[in-house]
mmCIF file of C-alpha atoms in Angstrom:
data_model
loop_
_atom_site.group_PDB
_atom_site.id
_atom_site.type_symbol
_atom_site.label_atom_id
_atom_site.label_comp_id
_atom_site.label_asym_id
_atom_site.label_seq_id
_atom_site.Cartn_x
_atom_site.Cartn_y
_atom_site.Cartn_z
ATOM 1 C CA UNK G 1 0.000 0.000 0.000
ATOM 2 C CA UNK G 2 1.425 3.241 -0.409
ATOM 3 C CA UNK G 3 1.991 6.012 1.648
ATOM 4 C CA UNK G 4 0.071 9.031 2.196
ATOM 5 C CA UNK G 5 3.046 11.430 0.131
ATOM 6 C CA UNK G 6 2.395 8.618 -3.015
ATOM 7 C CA UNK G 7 5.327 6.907 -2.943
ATOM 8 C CA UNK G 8 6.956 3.696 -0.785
ATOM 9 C CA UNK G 9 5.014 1.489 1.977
ATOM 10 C CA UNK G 10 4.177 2.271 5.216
ATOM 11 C CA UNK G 11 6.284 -0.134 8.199
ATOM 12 C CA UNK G 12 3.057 -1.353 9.604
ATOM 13 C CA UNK G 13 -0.936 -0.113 8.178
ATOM 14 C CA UNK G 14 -3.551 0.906 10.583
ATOM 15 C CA UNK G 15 -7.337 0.336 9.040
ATOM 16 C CA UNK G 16 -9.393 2.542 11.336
ATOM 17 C CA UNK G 17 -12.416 3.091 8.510
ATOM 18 C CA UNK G 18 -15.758 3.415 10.319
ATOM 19 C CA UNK G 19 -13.952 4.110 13.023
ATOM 20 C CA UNK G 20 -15.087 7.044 15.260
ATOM 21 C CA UNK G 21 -13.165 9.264 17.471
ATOM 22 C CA UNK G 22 -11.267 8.642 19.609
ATOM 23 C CA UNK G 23 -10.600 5.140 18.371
ATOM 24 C CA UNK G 24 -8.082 5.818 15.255
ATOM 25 C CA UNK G 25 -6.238 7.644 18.067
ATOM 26 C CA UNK G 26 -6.248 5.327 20.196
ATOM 27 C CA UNK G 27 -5.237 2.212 17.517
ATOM 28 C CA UNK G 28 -2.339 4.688 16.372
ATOM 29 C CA UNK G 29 -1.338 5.211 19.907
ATOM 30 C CA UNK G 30 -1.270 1.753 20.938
ATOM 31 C CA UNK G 31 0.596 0.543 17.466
ATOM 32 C CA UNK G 32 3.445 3.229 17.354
ATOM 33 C CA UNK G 33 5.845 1.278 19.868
ATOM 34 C CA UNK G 34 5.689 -1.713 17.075
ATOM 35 C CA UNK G 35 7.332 0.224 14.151
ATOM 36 C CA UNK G 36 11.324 1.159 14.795
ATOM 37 C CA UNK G 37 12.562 5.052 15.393
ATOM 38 C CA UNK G 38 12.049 6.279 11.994
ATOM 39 C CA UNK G 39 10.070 3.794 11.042
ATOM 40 C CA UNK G 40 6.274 5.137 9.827
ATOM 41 C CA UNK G 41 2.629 4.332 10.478
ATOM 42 C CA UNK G 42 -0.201 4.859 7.924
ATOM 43 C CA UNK G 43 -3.455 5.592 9.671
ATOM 44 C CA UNK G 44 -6.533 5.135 7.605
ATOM 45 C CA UNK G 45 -8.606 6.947 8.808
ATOM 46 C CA UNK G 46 -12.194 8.514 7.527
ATOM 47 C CA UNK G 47 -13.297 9.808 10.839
ATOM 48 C CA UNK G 48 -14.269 13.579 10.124
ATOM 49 C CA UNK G 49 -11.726 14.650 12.896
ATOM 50 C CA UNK G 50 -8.855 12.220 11.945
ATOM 51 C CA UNK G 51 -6.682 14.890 10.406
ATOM 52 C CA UNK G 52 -7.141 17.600 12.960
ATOM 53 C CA UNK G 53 -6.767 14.571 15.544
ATOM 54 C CA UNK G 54 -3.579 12.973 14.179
ATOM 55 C CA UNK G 55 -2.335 16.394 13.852
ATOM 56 C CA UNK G 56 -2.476 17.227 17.206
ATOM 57 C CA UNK G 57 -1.556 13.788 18.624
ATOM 58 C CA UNK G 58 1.878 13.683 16.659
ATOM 59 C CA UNK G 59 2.477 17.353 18.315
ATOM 60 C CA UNK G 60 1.534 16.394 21.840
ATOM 61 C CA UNK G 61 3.621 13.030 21.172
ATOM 62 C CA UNK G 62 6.684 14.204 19.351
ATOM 63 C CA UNK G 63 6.168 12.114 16.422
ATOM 64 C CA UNK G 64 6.321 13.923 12.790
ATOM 65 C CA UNK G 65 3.194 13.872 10.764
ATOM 66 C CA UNK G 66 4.523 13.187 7.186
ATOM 67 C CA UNK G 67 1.349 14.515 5.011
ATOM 68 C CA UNK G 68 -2.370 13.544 4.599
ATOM 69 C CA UNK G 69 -4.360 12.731 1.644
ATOM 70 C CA UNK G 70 -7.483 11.884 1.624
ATOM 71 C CA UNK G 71 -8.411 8.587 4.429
ATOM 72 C CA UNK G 72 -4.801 8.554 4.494
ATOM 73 C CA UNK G 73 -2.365 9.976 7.177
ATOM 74 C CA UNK G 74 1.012 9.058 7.528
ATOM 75 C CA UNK G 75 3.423 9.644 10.773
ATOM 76 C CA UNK G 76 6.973 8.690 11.333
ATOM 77 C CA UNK G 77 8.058 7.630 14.312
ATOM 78 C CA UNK G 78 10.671 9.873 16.195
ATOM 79 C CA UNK G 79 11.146 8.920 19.471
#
């Protein structure tokens, strides 16, 4: 699958469609310890807050949101 930039593969996929918030925060919170440092996640993600909501998770968690397009939001793991 590729990533939410268009190009390469994601380390690990999350499929949070028909998910509602907070639960694609929660599945990205709970998965981001199994990709390595620099490693990334993509979230899918079709919750009408996702974006806003990843956006502000990767702030509060020091982890570098990558882009978003469409369901798709990708984060790379920094610490």
């Amino acid at each position: 699958m590729s990533d939410a930039r268009g190009g390469g593969t994601a380390d690990v996929v999350i499929d949070a469609l028909g998910r509602r918030c907070p639960l694609p925060i929660i599945d990205l919170a709970r998965r981001i310890g199994d990709v390595p440092v620099g490693g990334t996640i993509e979230l899918l993600a079709d919750d009408p807050a996702a974006a806003a909501d990843v956006a502000a998770w990767c702030r509060l968690r020091g982890q570098e949101l990558l882009g978003s397009a469409g369901h798709a939001h990708l984060v790379r793991r920094l610490a």
